[in-house]
XYZ file of C-alpha atoms in Angstrom:
743
model
C 0.078 -0.439 0.071
C 1.276 3.477 -1.052
C 1.497 5.058 2.467
C 3.599 8.374 3.816
C 3.372 9.615 7.348
C 4.156 13.437 7.867
C 3.796 15.561 11.530
C 1.139 17.810 11.639
C 2.098 20.027 14.102
C -1.537 21.938 14.406
C -3.264 18.202 15.025
C 0.176 17.004 16.753
C -0.790 13.957 15.110
C 1.199 11.642 12.793
C -0.293 12.331 9.542
C -0.145 9.365 6.938
C -1.523 9.016 3.653
C -2.788 5.963 1.480
C -4.410 5.361 -1.803
C -7.013 3.114 -2.403
C -10.513 2.663 -4.245
C -13.693 3.354 -2.860
C -15.513 -0.287 -2.471
C -18.854 0.392 -0.889
C -20.259 2.928 1.823
C -21.567 1.818 4.655
C -22.509 4.691 6.073
C -23.261 8.968 5.193
C -24.395 11.516 7.185
C -25.088 13.784 4.808
C -25.840 16.760 7.382
C -22.039 16.324 8.726
C -20.326 14.408 6.009
C -19.604 11.742 8.353
C -19.174 8.897 6.263
C -17.954 4.663 7.025
C -16.422 3.154 3.854
C -14.752 0.386 2.829
C -11.587 0.848 0.732
C -9.270 -1.979 -1.385
C -5.966 -0.569 -1.006
C -3.038 -1.234 -3.699
C -1.773 -4.484 -1.407
C -5.011 -6.302 -3.330
C -6.306 -9.288 -2.063
C -10.211 -9.601 -0.156
C -9.587 -7.889 2.807
C -11.069 -4.261 2.530
C -9.340 -1.343 5.027
C -12.495 0.525 6.598
C -12.138 4.044 6.329
C -13.978 6.688 8.582
C -14.978 10.571 8.353
C -15.492 13.427 6.187
C -16.037 11.680 2.848
C -18.700 12.915 1.645
C -19.113 13.231 -2.145
C -16.872 10.647 -3.123
C -18.207 7.883 -5.076
C -17.963 3.984 -5.343
C -15.129 3.116 -7.789
C -13.147 6.517 -7.223
C -9.519 5.957 -7.112
C -8.886 8.587 -3.362
C -5.779 9.738 -1.917
C -6.699 9.702 1.627
C -4.939 11.696 4.673
C -5.580 11.395 8.240
C -4.188 8.731 10.464
C -4.695 5.299 12.013
C -6.792 4.243 15.120
C -7.815 1.591 16.653
C -11.846 1.009 17.681
C -12.720 -1.091 20.457
C -14.814 -3.196 18.563
C -13.825 -2.867 14.511
C -10.328 -2.696 15.233
C -7.741 -0.875 13.072
C -9.102 1.648 10.542
C -7.847 4.831 8.825
C -9.748 8.292 10.248
C -9.416 10.786 7.302
C -8.729 14.420 7.878
C -9.801 15.238 3.832
C -9.368 13.474 0.440
C -8.719 13.733 -3.163
C -9.859 11.533 -6.048
C -7.142 10.471 -8.316
C -7.103 9.135 -12.005
C -6.359 4.905 -11.561
C -3.417 3.268 -13.712
C -4.399 -0.315 -13.468
C -7.104 -2.040 -15.891
C -8.647 -3.275 -13.102
C -9.116 0.431 -11.315
C -9.652 2.078 -14.475
C -12.692 -0.551 -15.350
C -13.855 0.146 -12.238
C -13.309 4.036 -12.481
C -15.370 3.953 -16.079
C -18.096 1.320 -14.697
C -19.095 3.259 -11.281
C -21.306 6.034 -12.919
C -18.983 8.879 -12.946
C -19.405 9.511 -16.741
C -22.637 9.505 -18.290
C -23.058 7.347 -21.424
C -20.817 4.815 -19.587
C -21.879 2.023 -17.318
C -20.411 -1.401 -16.080
C -20.429 -3.254 -18.968
C -19.670 -0.857 -21.323
C -16.498 0.319 -19.213
C -15.602 -3.282 -19.401
C -15.645 -3.050 -23.376
C -13.831 -0.157 -23.756
C -10.994 -1.145 -21.110
C -11.091 -5.027 -22.687
C -10.201 -2.496 -26.032
C -7.631 0.304 -24.994
C -5.859 -1.454 -21.717
C -4.315 1.220 -19.692
C -3.968 3.293 -22.228
C -7.891 4.108 -22.062
C -7.733 7.154 -19.873
C -5.567 9.005 -22.274
C -7.673 8.197 -25.343
C -10.628 9.633 -23.527
C -8.640 12.717 -22.810
C -6.753 12.923 -26.221
C -8.703 11.261 -29.073
C -12.410 10.277 -27.674
C -13.383 9.738 -31.716
C -11.510 6.185 -31.358
C -14.427 4.746 -29.149
C -16.033 4.327 -31.959
C -13.473 1.394 -32.538
C -15.298 -0.073 -29.332
C -18.547 -2.650 -30.290
C -21.457 -0.710 -29.661
C -20.235 2.410 -29.544
C -21.864 4.846 -32.210
C -20.402 8.524 -33.094
C -23.320 9.993 -31.090
C -22.471 8.367 -27.794
C -18.659 8.704 -27.880
C -19.485 12.582 -28.053
C -21.732 12.213 -24.723
C -18.808 10.057 -23.207
C -16.187 12.742 -24.491
C -18.367 15.910 -23.616
C -18.998 14.362 -20.036
C -15.230 13.132 -19.802
C -14.500 17.128 -20.092
C -16.856 18.538 -17.461
C -15.610 15.889 -14.818
C -12.223 17.485 -15.727
C -13.022 21.097 -14.823
C -15.279 19.653 -12.323
C -12.173 17.907 -10.806
C -10.374 21.579 -10.731
C -12.880 23.258 -9.058
C -13.418 20.641 -6.166
C -9.320 20.682 -5.852
C -9.792 24.501 -4.977
C -12.906 24.652 -2.902
C -11.526 21.545 -0.869
C -9.027 23.648 0.261
C -11.112 26.023 1.389
C -13.501 23.791 2.890
C -15.898 23.006 0.928
C -17.480 19.395 0.505
C -17.545 17.872 -3.231
C -21.042 17.646 -3.342
C -21.541 21.510 -2.608
C -18.392 22.020 -5.098
C -20.700 20.059 -7.919
C -23.509 22.698 -7.469
C -21.588 25.408 -7.164
C -20.036 24.502 -10.792
C -23.449 24.007 -12.330
C -24.287 27.187 -11.901
C -21.289 29.128 -12.612
C -19.390 27.082 -15.473
C -15.619 28.308 -15.629
C -16.260 31.421 -13.584
C -16.479 28.999 -10.215
C -13.300 29.917 -8.596
C -13.525 33.740 -9.929
C -16.591 33.948 -8.217
C -15.554 31.901 -4.676
C -12.687 34.120 -5.148
C -14.148 37.564 -5.905
C -17.407 37.376 -4.262
C -18.500 34.425 -1.672
C -21.481 35.550 -0.324
C -23.281 35.387 -3.331
C -22.913 31.725 -2.897
C -25.703 32.475 -0.754
C -28.525 34.092 -2.932
C -27.239 32.045 -5.936
C -26.515 28.637 -5.415
C -29.454 26.293 -3.876
C -28.426 24.324 -0.493
C -25.722 27.087 0.475
C -26.170 29.227 3.325
C -24.612 32.174 4.684
C -22.789 30.106 7.464
C -21.269 27.770 4.111
C -20.594 31.048 1.978
C -19.025 32.654 5.585
C -16.553 29.897 5.786
C -15.519 30.292 2.351
C -15.239 34.025 2.680
C -13.399 33.627 5.182
C -11.228 31.121 4.181
C -10.315 33.342 0.524
C -9.386 36.565 3.127
C -12.656 38.704 3.570
C -12.659 40.743 7.136
C -14.422 39.264 9.950
C -15.827 42.905 10.321
C -16.268 43.852 6.910
C -19.452 45.826 5.560
C -20.022 43.019 3.115
C -20.085 40.281 5.301
C -22.154 42.389 7.957
C -24.586 43.387 5.523
C -24.960 39.034 3.830
C -25.449 38.772 7.812
C -28.063 40.854 8.371
C -29.947 39.659 5.140
C -29.428 36.374 6.308
C -31.003 36.820 9.532
C -33.900 38.047 7.466
C -34.163 34.943 5.398
C -33.988 32.662 8.241
C -36.944 34.826 9.700
C -38.660 34.019 6.586
C -37.455 30.508 7.036
C -39.341 30.262 10.320
C -42.893 32.488 9.292
C -41.707 36.158 9.545
C -42.223 38.391 6.498
C -39.773 41.142 8.982
C -38.506 41.531 11.940
C -39.005 44.310 14.241
C -35.557 46.088 14.019
C -33.888 45.566 17.435
C -34.589 41.531 17.064
C -32.465 42.221 13.555
C -29.919 43.368 15.083
C -29.389 41.311 18.334
C -30.163 38.207 16.399
C -27.284 39.629 13.545
C -25.487 40.222 16.322
C -25.146 36.715 17.855
C -24.442 35.216 14.405
C -21.344 37.043 13.174
C -19.670 37.655 16.544
C -19.182 41.384 15.965
C -20.751 44.655 17.975
C -23.842 46.096 17.692
C -22.638 49.626 16.427
C -21.278 48.504 13.054
C -24.550 46.160 12.539
C -26.904 49.333 12.943
C -24.814 51.027 10.825
C -24.582 48.350 8.295
C -28.280 47.869 8.468
C -29.026 51.577 7.452
C -26.615 51.186 4.556
C -29.022 48.491 3.729
C -31.741 50.423 3.654
C -30.310 53.482 1.781
C -29.606 51.144 -0.876
C -32.873 49.781 -0.649
C -31.084 46.246 -0.129
C -34.025 45.867 2.774
C -37.314 48.071 3.144
C -38.003 49.703 6.912
C -41.369 50.795 7.319
C -43.321 51.021 11.122
C -46.309 48.502 11.030
C -48.511 49.470 13.859
C -50.251 46.089 16.226
C -52.126 46.469 18.936
C -48.840 46.892 20.578
C -48.347 50.250 18.815
C -45.988 50.615 16.305
C -43.373 48.345 14.937
C -39.839 49.525 13.292
C -40.284 46.407 11.057
C -37.604 45.519 8.346
C -38.655 43.472 5.488
C -36.694 41.789 2.862
C -37.640 43.842 -0.516
C -39.683 40.983 -2.148
C -41.621 39.626 0.734
C -42.860 43.560 1.609
C -43.158 44.168 -1.891
C -46.008 41.193 -1.684
C -47.542 41.677 1.411
C -47.965 45.587 -0.127
C -49.240 43.891 -3.202
C -51.444 40.897 -1.676
C -53.375 43.658 0.445
C -54.294 46.255 -2.894
C -55.077 43.313 -5.206
C -57.722 41.633 -2.535
C -58.975 44.835 -1.574
C -59.187 45.836 -5.413
C -61.033 42.412 -5.298
C -63.579 43.580 -2.376
C -63.915 47.158 -4.050
C -65.007 46.447 -7.549
C -68.183 47.324 -8.909
C -68.614 44.479 -11.317
C -69.604 40.929 -10.603
C -68.897 37.524 -12.652
C -71.135 36.263 -10.684
C -74.300 38.845 -10.661
C -77.540 36.353 -10.854
C -76.741 35.257 -7.374
C -76.915 39.070 -6.261
C -81.075 38.715 -6.783
C -81.814 34.782 -6.420
C -84.034 33.110 -3.902
C -82.429 31.529 -1.978
C -84.982 29.365 -0.189
C -85.297 28.532 -3.683
C -82.360 27.517 -4.248
C -81.038 25.681 -1.175
C -84.322 23.674 -1.914
C -82.975 22.580 -5.360
C -79.422 21.863 -4.119
C -81.068 19.378 -1.616
C -83.029 17.584 -3.849
C -79.939 17.486 -6.227
C -77.695 16.494 -3.117
C -79.929 14.857 -0.653
C -78.763 16.473 2.536
C -79.783 19.503 4.059
C -77.447 22.406 4.890
C -76.591 23.633 8.185
C -77.212 27.612 9.007
C -74.010 28.191 9.230
C -73.224 26.402 5.404
C -76.091 28.160 4.172
C -74.457 31.130 5.275
C -71.528 29.620 3.883
C -72.749 29.520 0.509
C -74.637 32.556 0.304
C -71.137 34.428 1.353
C -69.296 33.045 -1.193
C -71.515 33.357 -4.343
C -72.487 37.479 -3.165
C -69.437 38.387 -1.939
C -66.019 38.701 -4.174
C -63.769 37.459 -1.085
C -64.836 35.014 1.541
C -63.220 32.540 4.087
C -64.414 29.740 5.242
C -62.711 28.073 8.273
C -63.656 24.624 10.603
C -62.054 21.480 11.882
C -62.520 18.007 11.127
C -66.058 17.119 10.310
C -67.314 20.281 10.240
C -68.882 19.921 6.837
C -66.488 22.445 5.024
C -66.326 19.700 2.089
C -69.658 19.483 2.067
C -70.256 23.171 1.763
C -67.564 23.730 -0.928
C -69.196 21.440 -2.772
C -72.668 22.914 -3.078
C -71.058 26.097 -3.768
C -69.947 24.956 -7.352
C -73.207 22.570 -7.469
C -75.213 26.269 -7.325
C -72.352 28.503 -9.416
C -72.235 25.778 -12.032
C -75.987 25.467 -12.285
C -75.402 29.510 -13.274
C -73.202 28.129 -16.050
C -70.478 30.048 -14.169
C -66.670 29.032 -15.133
C -65.150 27.754 -12.011
C -61.803 26.856 -11.115
C -60.516 24.505 -8.092
C -56.985 24.782 -7.009
C -55.329 23.629 -3.902
C -51.461 23.769 -2.798
C -50.419 19.957 -3.336
C -51.317 17.207 -5.509
C -53.046 15.098 -3.444
C -55.098 18.124 -1.726
C -55.772 18.969 -5.426
C -56.685 15.710 -6.362
C -59.483 15.810 -3.208
C -60.847 18.187 -4.425
C -61.794 17.044 -7.739
C -62.902 14.224 -6.125
C -65.687 15.462 -3.528
C -66.912 18.041 -6.078
C -67.273 15.787 -9.162
C -64.903 19.152 -11.269
C -61.390 19.159 -12.118
C -58.479 20.394 -9.402
C -55.056 21.133 -10.414
C -52.461 22.697 -8.142
C -52.374 26.256 -7.749
C -48.445 26.262 -9.631
C -49.685 24.647 -12.408
C -53.471 26.686 -12.461
C -50.586 29.974 -12.686
C -48.508 27.827 -14.863
C -45.327 29.633 -12.777
C -41.801 29.411 -14.828
C -38.192 29.411 -14.021
C -38.065 32.426 -11.512
C -41.282 31.900 -10.839
C -43.019 33.962 -12.791
C -46.517 32.924 -13.231
C -48.073 33.193 -16.912
C -51.013 34.367 -15.473
C -51.237 37.870 -13.353
C -52.880 41.177 -13.380
C -52.310 41.970 -17.185
C -53.730 38.164 -18.191
C -56.057 37.118 -15.309
C -57.447 33.942 -15.394
C -60.568 33.174 -17.033
C -62.866 32.502 -14.258
C -66.190 33.209 -12.626
C -65.103 31.792 -9.293
C -61.681 30.384 -7.454
C -61.876 28.145 -5.163
C -58.509 27.028 -2.859
C -58.908 24.136 -0.603
C -56.342 23.768 2.014
C -55.505 27.796 2.112
C -53.902 27.303 5.588
C -50.968 26.543 3.094
C -50.727 29.672 1.121
C -47.587 31.561 2.442
C -47.846 35.180 0.896
C -45.332 34.551 -2.176
C -47.790 32.206 -3.745
C -50.910 33.868 -2.151
C -50.180 37.136 -3.826
C -49.362 35.174 -6.955
C -52.966 34.078 -7.118
C -55.017 36.624 -5.720
C -53.275 38.789 -8.665
C -54.608 36.390 -11.471
C -57.780 36.750 -10.250
C -59.887 38.334 -12.436
C -61.897 42.019 -11.371
C -65.498 40.852 -10.626
C -64.646 37.243 -10.098
C -65.235 35.364 -6.677
C -62.481 34.085 -4.395
C -63.413 31.285 -2.107
C -60.548 30.281 0.263
C -61.171 26.863 2.501
C -59.048 25.998 4.832
C -58.506 25.022 8.849
C -56.566 27.735 10.709
C -56.201 25.945 13.643
C -53.665 23.792 11.523
C -50.332 24.605 11.194
C -49.241 28.230 9.022
C -47.443 27.433 5.952
C -43.954 26.506 5.607
C -42.900 29.683 3.873
C -43.507 33.206 5.674
C -46.755 34.852 6.303
C -50.200 33.243 8.401
C -52.212 34.045 5.295
C -55.490 32.421 6.232
C -54.979 33.881 9.856
C -54.560 37.622 8.722
C -57.521 37.661 6.325
C -59.492 36.379 9.303
C -58.566 38.816 11.788
C -58.822 41.620 9.270
C -62.608 43.357 9.276
C -62.716 43.729 5.729
C -62.924 40.507 4.939
C -66.079 38.255 5.207
C -66.035 35.009 6.271
C -67.770 31.905 8.235
C -66.497 28.997 10.645
C -67.758 26.014 10.592
C -68.161 24.547 14.492
C -71.093 22.124 14.519
C -69.290 18.289 14.173
C -71.771 16.437 12.468
C -72.873 12.922 13.935
C -71.668 10.593 11.718
C -68.143 12.226 12.620
C -68.585 12.332 15.911
C -68.427 8.593 15.553
C -64.869 8.934 14.008
C -62.011 8.654 17.014
C -59.831 10.625 14.484
C -62.611 13.709 14.313
C -63.529 13.372 18.086
C -59.694 13.267 19.214
C -58.309 16.142 16.734
C -61.009 18.523 18.142
C -60.152 17.100 21.480
C -56.660 18.207 21.066
C -57.661 21.456 19.709
C -58.733 22.395 22.838
C -56.399 21.765 24.723
C -57.740 17.959 26.271
C -55.524 14.604 26.174
C -57.419 12.325 23.465
C -59.450 9.613 23.980
C -57.981 6.044 23.688
C -60.826 3.873 25.464
C -62.476 1.702 22.798
C -60.955 3.498 20.003
C -60.966 1.873 16.800
C -59.439 3.928 14.689
C -56.815 5.549 17.615
C -54.335 4.170 19.423
C -51.666 4.695 21.454
C -48.747 2.230 21.996
C -46.319 4.176 24.959
C -42.724 3.761 24.879
C -40.253 6.488 26.108
C -37.392 5.060 24.758
C -36.347 7.434 21.378
C -34.655 3.797 19.427
C -37.359 2.005 21.134
C -40.228 4.249 19.454
C -38.218 4.073 16.733
C -38.454 0.482 16.120
C -42.151 0.239 17.160
C -42.838 2.554 14.461
C -41.083 0.665 11.662
C -42.978 -2.383 13.596
C -46.348 -0.744 12.985
C -45.751 0.260 9.874
C -44.093 -2.749 8.422
C -46.202 -5.362 9.818
C -49.157 -4.505 12.078
C -51.034 -1.669 10.163
C -51.122 -4.424 7.440
C -51.945 -7.181 9.064
C -54.507 -5.733 10.993
C -56.474 -3.292 8.832
C -55.359 -4.388 5.558
C -53.633 -1.343 4.510
C -50.074 -1.466 2.159
C -47.335 -0.114 3.986
C -45.905 1.686 1.579
C -49.074 3.604 -0.272
C -51.622 3.524 2.238
C -49.601 4.136 5.522
C -47.553 8.106 6.054
C -45.116 7.877 9.379
C -45.231 12.090 10.193
C -42.731 12.949 13.067
C -42.340 16.301 14.728
C -38.428 16.158 13.289
C -36.021 15.567 11.612
C -33.167 15.016 13.301
C -32.899 11.758 16.766
C -33.922 8.448 16.847
C -37.174 9.067 16.105
C -36.700 11.483 13.606
C -37.570 11.387 10.062
C -34.284 11.142 8.934
C -33.139 7.975 11.131
C -37.350 6.728 10.513
C -36.667 6.900 6.490
C -33.359 4.878 6.809
C -35.220 2.176 9.366
C -38.357 2.048 6.971
C -36.533 1.737 3.780
C -34.506 -1.220 5.218
C -37.925 -2.593 5.931
C -40.267 -1.726 3.093
C -37.348 -1.804 0.021
C -34.221 -3.391 1.296
C -31.550 -3.945 -1.182
C -32.011 -6.663 -3.407
C -29.232 -8.878 -5.565
C -28.916 -7.899 -9.215
C -30.941 -4.455 -8.526
C -29.745 -1.638 -9.201
C -29.526 1.627 -6.538
C -27.792 4.673 -6.678
C -26.668 6.238 -3.136
C -26.131 10.362 -3.167
C -24.835 11.619 -0.670
C -26.383 10.160 2.825
C -29.030 8.622 0.721
C -29.326 5.080 -1.361
C -31.977 5.724 -3.933
C -34.065 1.945 -5.006
C -36.637 1.180 -7.335
C -39.797 1.310 -5.151
C -38.771 3.851 -2.937
C -41.480 6.475 -1.671
C -39.797 9.785 -2.490
C -40.636 13.747 -2.153
C -39.075 16.849 -3.638
C -37.681 19.417 -1.640
C -37.502 22.624 -4.077
C -39.267 23.822 -6.190
C -38.018 23.049 -9.991
C -39.700 25.091 -12.945
C -37.765 23.253 -15.438
C -38.639 19.647 -14.428
C -41.801 17.680 -15.565
C -44.646 19.257 -17.993
C -44.660 22.505 -15.319
C -42.767 21.730 -13.108
C -42.211 19.675 -9.989
C -42.175 21.626 -6.814
C -41.622 21.742 -2.969
C -43.472 18.393 -0.917
C -44.307 16.589 -4.639
C -44.535 13.048 -3.833
C -43.364 10.404 -5.800
C -42.386 6.832 -5.827
C -38.826 5.688 -7.926
C -40.208 3.993 -10.601
C -36.585 3.145 -12.734
C -32.814 3.585 -11.956
C -30.592 3.516 -15.324
C -26.392 3.609 -14.362
C -25.675 4.003 -18.136
C -27.341 6.736 -19.039
C -27.146 8.052 -15.417
C -31.054 8.759 -14.566
C -33.871 8.021 -12.509
C -37.406 8.225 -13.220
C -39.798 9.466 -10.005
C -44.061 8.731 -10.981
C -45.420 11.198 -8.905
C -48.689 11.642 -7.236
C -49.870 13.748 -10.159
C -49.565 10.687 -12.007
C -46.453 12.122 -14.092
C -43.149 10.707 -15.281
C -40.073 12.770 -14.064
C -36.444 12.001 -14.962
C -33.454 12.661 -12.739
C -30.285 12.981 -13.703
C -27.710 11.690 -10.802
C -26.380 14.686 -10.286
C -29.563 16.452 -9.928
C -30.486 13.347 -6.397
C -30.115 16.228 -3.896
C -33.673 17.763 -4.748
C -35.290 14.138 -3.652
C -35.328 12.830 -0.306
C -37.244 9.672 1.044
C -40.761 10.044 2.197
C -41.247 7.235 3.980
C -41.490 9.434 6.880
C -41.813 13.439 6.620
C -41.854 15.948 8.954
C -45.754 16.965 9.727
C -44.958 20.462 8.545
C -44.304 18.470 5.203
C -47.257 16.602 5.471
C -49.929 19.745 5.099
C -52.338 19.517 2.430
C -52.361 15.625 2.124
C -54.251 13.045 3.784
C -54.112 9.183 3.777
C -55.597 5.978 5.549
C -53.516 5.836 8.424
C -51.029 7.999 9.735
C -48.447 6.804 12.565
C -46.735 9.639 14.531
C -43.839 8.995 16.804
C -44.100 11.296 19.803
C -40.625 11.641 21.911
C -39.334 13.534 24.739
C -36.248 14.206 22.271
C -38.432 16.657 20.140
C -39.538 18.236 23.381
C -39.061 22.215 22.054
C -41.349 21.043 18.950
C -43.916 19.406 20.682
C -47.138 21.627 20.570
C -50.758 21.315 19.932
C -51.421 22.727 16.416
C -48.521 20.482 15.334
C -50.425 17.180 16.750
C -53.737 18.544 15.464
C -52.077 18.797 12.176
C -50.731 15.341 12.364
C -54.485 13.992 13.413
C -56.102 15.744 10.462
C -54.055 14.522 8.088
C -55.693 10.690 8.574
C -58.768 9.762 6.720
C -59.248 5.804 8.532
C -57.167 5.444 11.056
C -54.359 6.930 13.760
C -51.375 5.359 15.804
C -49.465 7.522 18.079
C -46.256 5.616 19.267
C -44.117 7.257 22.332
C -44.129 8.596 25.525
C -46.921 9.663 27.210
C -45.219 12.597 28.947
C -44.593 13.584 24.918
C -48.226 13.337 24.117
C -49.566 15.457 27.242
C -46.867 18.334 26.631
C -47.471 18.681 22.743
C -51.587 18.444 23.879
C -50.883 21.240 26.358
C -48.444 23.899 25.100
C -50.839 26.000 22.133
C -47.818 26.387 20.284
C -45.391 29.194 19.066
C -46.812 32.828 18.743
C -47.533 34.578 15.782
C -45.552 35.807 13.354
C -44.513 39.373 12.158
C -46.854 40.051 9.247
C -48.466 43.566 8.339
C -51.047 41.849 5.741
C -54.233 42.206 8.432
C -53.069 45.860 9.238
C -52.806 46.729 5.587
C -56.439 45.171 4.616
C -58.067 47.154 7.144
C -56.159 50.811 6.066
C -58.614 52.950 4.618
C -58.288 53.033 0.474
């Protein structure tokens, strides 16, 4: 084995360097980069060396030069602790074949690699580098594929150069690939001269990563550039937490903690940012007096625009449903009863009249209160008058459910607006939707930016009905649009409160309402609501897997992958969504001999895996694939570096292997990510390790996602904490104030 040692003064340890080929990854943590892997060294033989450390991004088949130190594990024996690594080109026939067949070069799979190396031997890499046209000599390789291989090789070469530089400033390989995809040949120049641009331009890179790079390339700790980037980061973090703005004192205080500098320079830089219009400062009235609010520009524009658009709809003299202004409601409701076979409760009848006579209306209420039947009644009456009705919801699953209950086509809000790359919509104020009535279900999920795009696209005189449960979690994105509208006096609203008799027989509905009022769920005699008590987080995880994979399918005949969804309060921890996904994948979609799989970072993707999209990608599929879209992996193709996912909107979407950072497994998802979806059965692990997340609206949202069955697995103490904790305070928003201002 090629090895040399030197004294590492900083660490005080003997540093060694070894060479080997990465054979398999046993474990990889995508958050920390910590990896356990097996490496074939140059000594050969069947024995593989165990290496541990930051290897995230290294691919099976790559030849690596590893720098680190030798250690001895009490259980696993001698192993090599990696401090850093570089990929190097292999020199032997076997090494070259492994390297080319590992999936690194698009167009070359294991079989083709064997043919190419069989033809050119140790000169293979030279041929690809200097005479790629000669690849046509290999049986089965035509000019088209040869060209693709040459282009892929050239790109890999440039990426490697960028990676070498970025590894020198502390960037992982997977992040380096994203930087290269964004900036290409300019990557190194941008990183050296404008490192904070990365946080704005490159998905997956936040301020902290950009800050680490900036310090490595010599940007001073107290430079105005760094402080301004830190202020923008603090505001973007607040937006991630749901706030549309931060009060100036909060912003300065939070930025001081993040940046580690004095408050004076931070306050000065905030003034400069406001003068440069990098942020917007404005006093926002609240119940406790005016607040000196600081907004990122997009959120201020969206809030002002949304308030103006809603005000315009409410005040317009036009009415595209004018026929309902003078209707005989007794006759109309009687006709409706003959069509549906059911009477409307008084609250429901009020909601029907409101939606068809007010340009903007909000309908809210909990499970079992008849929101769905009310919406169906509204749509039935509108269509009876030949009105053009559009139905939408924030997620594909919610849109499907809306279509089923109304018998009318429904779509996601993103597809309705035809959002394009960059987030611009095809439908807007200048090109409004051709609809007399627009109904949006699951409106609690609408964040400020999406709600603004939607309302701008509603034509003057058209009616907008927003339907949702305001007691559920607010949107993942910034804002509390549904709550803000209900608090704004000018906006007409109806809250359904009566629970219908049929719904009262459901343990799911009964306990959802108990939880929402601060009462512990009733468990005795329930046939659709269970608690499996367990205190230790690892035991909770193991029991959750058993409930999903074996107990529910055996008792209720439900399919573990299709019908059962685990909803976790948080991602991290032994009973968090991350660990549960790995365990559930092993139970439901284990590795099988001869079946292709693809590792990306800490994840392994297999055919049959349930996955979810992590960000909006307007360039995928027919009309974009959006954050939260769920699907199943149907195909993995090592030869052309591709994978196919069939989404819950029945669309097959292709992903290149270097795009797999957009996907995560979805056997278990956070409760936040489940909003707008409904599942036959829901399993909720409740551990005291998620103490800070255990809040009433979180548990209420999880329970209301279930159609037939809820199983809680975990600590009675954690359950009691979730029920009694009202939840975080209101978000910082100014929408209610803007809606109540005199026009």
